[in-house]
Tab-separated table of C-alpha atoms in Angstrom:
chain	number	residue	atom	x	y	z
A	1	UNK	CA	17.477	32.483	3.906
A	2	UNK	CA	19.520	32.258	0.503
A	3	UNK	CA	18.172	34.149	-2.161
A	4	UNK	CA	18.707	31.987	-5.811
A	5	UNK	CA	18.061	35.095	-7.979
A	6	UNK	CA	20.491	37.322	-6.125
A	7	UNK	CA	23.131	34.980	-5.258
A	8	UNK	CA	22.729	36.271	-1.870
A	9	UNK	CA	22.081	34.749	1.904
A	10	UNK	CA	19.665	36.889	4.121
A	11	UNK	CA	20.526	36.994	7.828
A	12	UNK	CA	17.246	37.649	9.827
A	13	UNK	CA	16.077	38.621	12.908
A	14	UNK	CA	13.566	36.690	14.274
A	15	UNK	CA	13.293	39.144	17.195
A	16	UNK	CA	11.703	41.606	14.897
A	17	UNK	CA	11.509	39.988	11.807
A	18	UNK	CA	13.814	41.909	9.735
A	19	UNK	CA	16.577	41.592	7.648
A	20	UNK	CA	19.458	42.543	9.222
A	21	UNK	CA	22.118	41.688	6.637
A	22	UNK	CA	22.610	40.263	3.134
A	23	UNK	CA	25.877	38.987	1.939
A	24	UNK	CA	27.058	37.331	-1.825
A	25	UNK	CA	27.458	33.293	-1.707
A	26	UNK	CA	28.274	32.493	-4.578
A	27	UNK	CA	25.974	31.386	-7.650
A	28	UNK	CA	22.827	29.835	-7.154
A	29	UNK	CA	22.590	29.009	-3.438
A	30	UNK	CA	20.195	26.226	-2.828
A	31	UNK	CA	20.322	24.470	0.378
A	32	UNK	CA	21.487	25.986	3.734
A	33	UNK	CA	22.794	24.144	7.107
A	34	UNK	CA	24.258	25.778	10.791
A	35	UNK	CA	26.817	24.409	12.242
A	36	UNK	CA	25.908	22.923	15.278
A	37	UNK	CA	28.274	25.991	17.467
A	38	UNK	CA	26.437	28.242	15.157
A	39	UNK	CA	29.716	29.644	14.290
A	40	UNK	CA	29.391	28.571	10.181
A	41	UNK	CA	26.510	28.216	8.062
A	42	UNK	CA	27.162	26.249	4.837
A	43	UNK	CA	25.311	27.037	1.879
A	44	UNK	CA	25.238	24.715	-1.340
A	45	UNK	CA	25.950	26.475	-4.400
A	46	UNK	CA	24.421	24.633	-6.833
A	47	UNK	CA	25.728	27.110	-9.489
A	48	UNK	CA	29.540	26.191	-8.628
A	49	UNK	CA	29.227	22.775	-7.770
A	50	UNK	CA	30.503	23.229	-4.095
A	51	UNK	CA	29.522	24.196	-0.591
A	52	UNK	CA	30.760	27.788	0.849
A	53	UNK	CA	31.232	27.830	4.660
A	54	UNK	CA	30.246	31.377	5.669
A	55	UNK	CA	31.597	32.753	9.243
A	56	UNK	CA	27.616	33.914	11.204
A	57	UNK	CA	29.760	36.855	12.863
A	58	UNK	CA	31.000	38.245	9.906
A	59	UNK	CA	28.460	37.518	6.698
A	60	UNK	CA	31.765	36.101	4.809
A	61	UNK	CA	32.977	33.077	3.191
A	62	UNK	CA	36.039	31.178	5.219
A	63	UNK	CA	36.040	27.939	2.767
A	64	UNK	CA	34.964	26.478	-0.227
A	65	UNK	CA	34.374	22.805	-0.615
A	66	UNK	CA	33.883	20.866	-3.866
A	67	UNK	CA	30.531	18.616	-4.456
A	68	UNK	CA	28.944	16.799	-7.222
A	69	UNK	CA	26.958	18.361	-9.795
A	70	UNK	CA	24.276	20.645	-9.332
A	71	UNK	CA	24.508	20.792	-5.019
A	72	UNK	CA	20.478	21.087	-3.444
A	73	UNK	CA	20.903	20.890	0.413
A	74	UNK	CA	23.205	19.828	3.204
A	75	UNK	CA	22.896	18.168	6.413
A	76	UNK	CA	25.753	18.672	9.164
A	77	UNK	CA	26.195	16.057	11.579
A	78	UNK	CA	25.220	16.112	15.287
A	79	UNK	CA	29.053	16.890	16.364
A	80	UNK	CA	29.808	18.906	13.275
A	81	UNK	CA	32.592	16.795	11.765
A	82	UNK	CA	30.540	15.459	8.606
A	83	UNK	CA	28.120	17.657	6.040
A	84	UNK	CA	26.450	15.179	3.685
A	85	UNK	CA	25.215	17.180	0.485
A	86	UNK	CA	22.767	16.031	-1.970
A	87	UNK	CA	23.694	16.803	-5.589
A	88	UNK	CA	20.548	16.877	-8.343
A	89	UNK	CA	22.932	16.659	-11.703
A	90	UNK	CA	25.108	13.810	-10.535
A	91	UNK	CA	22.586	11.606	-8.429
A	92	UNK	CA	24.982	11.612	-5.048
A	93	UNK	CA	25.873	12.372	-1.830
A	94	UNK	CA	28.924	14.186	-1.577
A	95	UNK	CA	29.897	13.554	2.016
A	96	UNK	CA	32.390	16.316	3.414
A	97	UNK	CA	35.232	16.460	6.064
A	98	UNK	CA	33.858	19.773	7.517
A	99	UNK	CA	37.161	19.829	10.068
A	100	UNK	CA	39.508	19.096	6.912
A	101	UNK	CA	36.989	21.150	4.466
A	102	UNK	CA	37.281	18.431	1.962
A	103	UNK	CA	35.143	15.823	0.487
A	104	UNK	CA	35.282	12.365	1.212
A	105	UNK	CA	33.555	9.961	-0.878
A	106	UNK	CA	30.206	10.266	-3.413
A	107	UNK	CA	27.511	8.086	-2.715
A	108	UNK	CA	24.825	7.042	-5.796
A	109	UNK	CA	21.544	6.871	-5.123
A	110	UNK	CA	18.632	7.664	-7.308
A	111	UNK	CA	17.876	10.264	-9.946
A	112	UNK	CA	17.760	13.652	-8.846
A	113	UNK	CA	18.178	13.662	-4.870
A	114	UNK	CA	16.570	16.927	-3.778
A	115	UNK	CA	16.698	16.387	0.317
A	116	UNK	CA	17.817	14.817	3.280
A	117	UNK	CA	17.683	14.023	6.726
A	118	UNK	CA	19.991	12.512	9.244
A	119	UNK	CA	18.271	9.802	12.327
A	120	UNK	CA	18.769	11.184	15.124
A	121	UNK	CA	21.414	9.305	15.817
A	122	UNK	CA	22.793	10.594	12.739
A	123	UNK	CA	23.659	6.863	11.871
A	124	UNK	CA	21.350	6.885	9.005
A	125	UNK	CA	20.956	9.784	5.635
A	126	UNK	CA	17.712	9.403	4.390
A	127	UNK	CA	17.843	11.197	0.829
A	128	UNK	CA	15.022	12.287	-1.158
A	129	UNK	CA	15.037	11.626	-5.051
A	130	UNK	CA	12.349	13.606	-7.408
A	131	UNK	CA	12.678	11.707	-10.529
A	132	UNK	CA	12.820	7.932	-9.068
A	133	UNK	CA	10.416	8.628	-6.742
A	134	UNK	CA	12.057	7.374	-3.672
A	135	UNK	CA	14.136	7.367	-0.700
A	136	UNK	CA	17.842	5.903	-0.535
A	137	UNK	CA	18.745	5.325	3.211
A	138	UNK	CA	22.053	5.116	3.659
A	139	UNK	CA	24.430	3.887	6.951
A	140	UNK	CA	26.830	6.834	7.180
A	141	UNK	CA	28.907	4.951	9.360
A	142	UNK	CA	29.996	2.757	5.908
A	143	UNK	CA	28.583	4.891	2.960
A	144	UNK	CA	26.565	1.182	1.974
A	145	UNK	CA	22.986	1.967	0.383
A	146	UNK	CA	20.879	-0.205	3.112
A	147	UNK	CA	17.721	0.050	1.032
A	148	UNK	CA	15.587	1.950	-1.544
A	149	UNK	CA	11.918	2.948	-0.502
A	150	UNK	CA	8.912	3.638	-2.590
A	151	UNK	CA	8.253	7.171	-1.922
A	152	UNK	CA	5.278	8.076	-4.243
A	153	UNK	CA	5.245	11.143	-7.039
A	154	UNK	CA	7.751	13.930	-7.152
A	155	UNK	CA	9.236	13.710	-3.776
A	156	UNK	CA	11.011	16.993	-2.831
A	157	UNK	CA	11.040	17.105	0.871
A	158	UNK	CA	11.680	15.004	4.274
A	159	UNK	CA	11.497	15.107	7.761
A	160	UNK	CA	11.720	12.298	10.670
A	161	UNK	CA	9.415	11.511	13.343
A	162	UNK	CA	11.663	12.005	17.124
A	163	UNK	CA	11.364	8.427	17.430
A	164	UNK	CA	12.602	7.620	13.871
A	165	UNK	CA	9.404	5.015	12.889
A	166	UNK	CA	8.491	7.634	10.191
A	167	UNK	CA	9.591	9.654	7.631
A	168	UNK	CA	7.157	12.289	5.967
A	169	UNK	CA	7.979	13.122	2.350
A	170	UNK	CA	6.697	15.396	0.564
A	171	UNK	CA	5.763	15.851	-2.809
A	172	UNK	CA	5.165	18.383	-5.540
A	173	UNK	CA	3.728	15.543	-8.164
A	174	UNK	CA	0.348	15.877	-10.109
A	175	UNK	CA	-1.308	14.049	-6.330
A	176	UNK	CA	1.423	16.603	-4.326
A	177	UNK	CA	0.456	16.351	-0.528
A	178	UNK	CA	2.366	14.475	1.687
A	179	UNK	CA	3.031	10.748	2.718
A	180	UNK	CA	4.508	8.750	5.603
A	181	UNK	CA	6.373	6.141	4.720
A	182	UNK	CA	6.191	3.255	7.005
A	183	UNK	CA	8.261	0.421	7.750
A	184	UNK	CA	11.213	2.498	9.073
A	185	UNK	CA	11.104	1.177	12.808
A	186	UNK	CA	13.914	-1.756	11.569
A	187	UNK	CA	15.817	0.971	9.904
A	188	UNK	CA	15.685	3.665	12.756
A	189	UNK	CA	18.840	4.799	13.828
């Protein structure tokens, strides 16, 4: 759990629910992602514009990569190679070498991407943006925008059906709640 006011990540136990360690990130941690060996988390610092890999064994930070502006969240790939970070400031992806621990390429898409979520297939990045209120899928294979979808008022928030036919956003606008948008069967991935 990262802690924004404190500049801090908690580790818990979910075995008693307790906190069983806190260690300094860096400032303002937003998003948080496990590697998929459970060996590093990465946590976006939106304060720093970059992404801190933190070693789970020892609470501290092994490598720093740079991002856009303003980092919110980051998704790590199925095999752990790739880390695909939305950043609110600069409306992009920043998509990371997590092997090399250096970024690859920036990706536009709307204003203010919040969120995202890999297929899983993890051949399509579905990212959230809160002030164009929609979705920008994008092929990670190529880094191409395939298409922009509608995705109602303040969207802050996503996650995929199994199947990929759905994605659930949701939303913190003056309706909130939560929407599925349809029509993703042709884009599943």
């Amino acid at each position: 759990m990262v802690n924004e006011d404190s500049d801090s990540l908690s580790v818990i136990d979910t075995a008693t629910n307790t906190v069983v360690a806190t260690a300094q990130v860096g400032r303002i941690p937003h998003g948080i992602a496990l590697s998929p060996d459970g060996k590093l988390i990465y946590v976006a610092l939106g304060g720093e514009d970059q992404v801190v890999a933190m070693d789970t064994s020892t609470h501290r930070p092994v490598a720093t990569m740079p991002t856009g502006k303003d980092p919110q969240a980051i998704a790590v790939t199925k095999d752990g190679r790739r880390g695909y970070v939305t950043n609110y400031e600069s409306n992009d992806v920043t998509v990371l070498d997590l092997e090399a621990r250096r970024p690859l390429a920036a990706i536009p898409v709307g204003t203010n991407p919040q969120a995202q979520a890999l297929s899983a297939s993890g051949s399509l990045l579905y990212v959230v943006n809160l002030r164009s209120h929609d979705v920008t899928v994008i092929d990670a294979a190529t880094g191409k925008v395939k298409s922009t979808i509608p995705a109602g008022e303040g969207p802050c928030g996503i996650a995929l059906t199994a199947d990929g036919k759905y994605a659930y956003v949701g939303g913190h606008g003056s309706r909130g709640g939560m929407a599925a948008t349809k029509g993703m069967e042709g884009m599943a991935g």
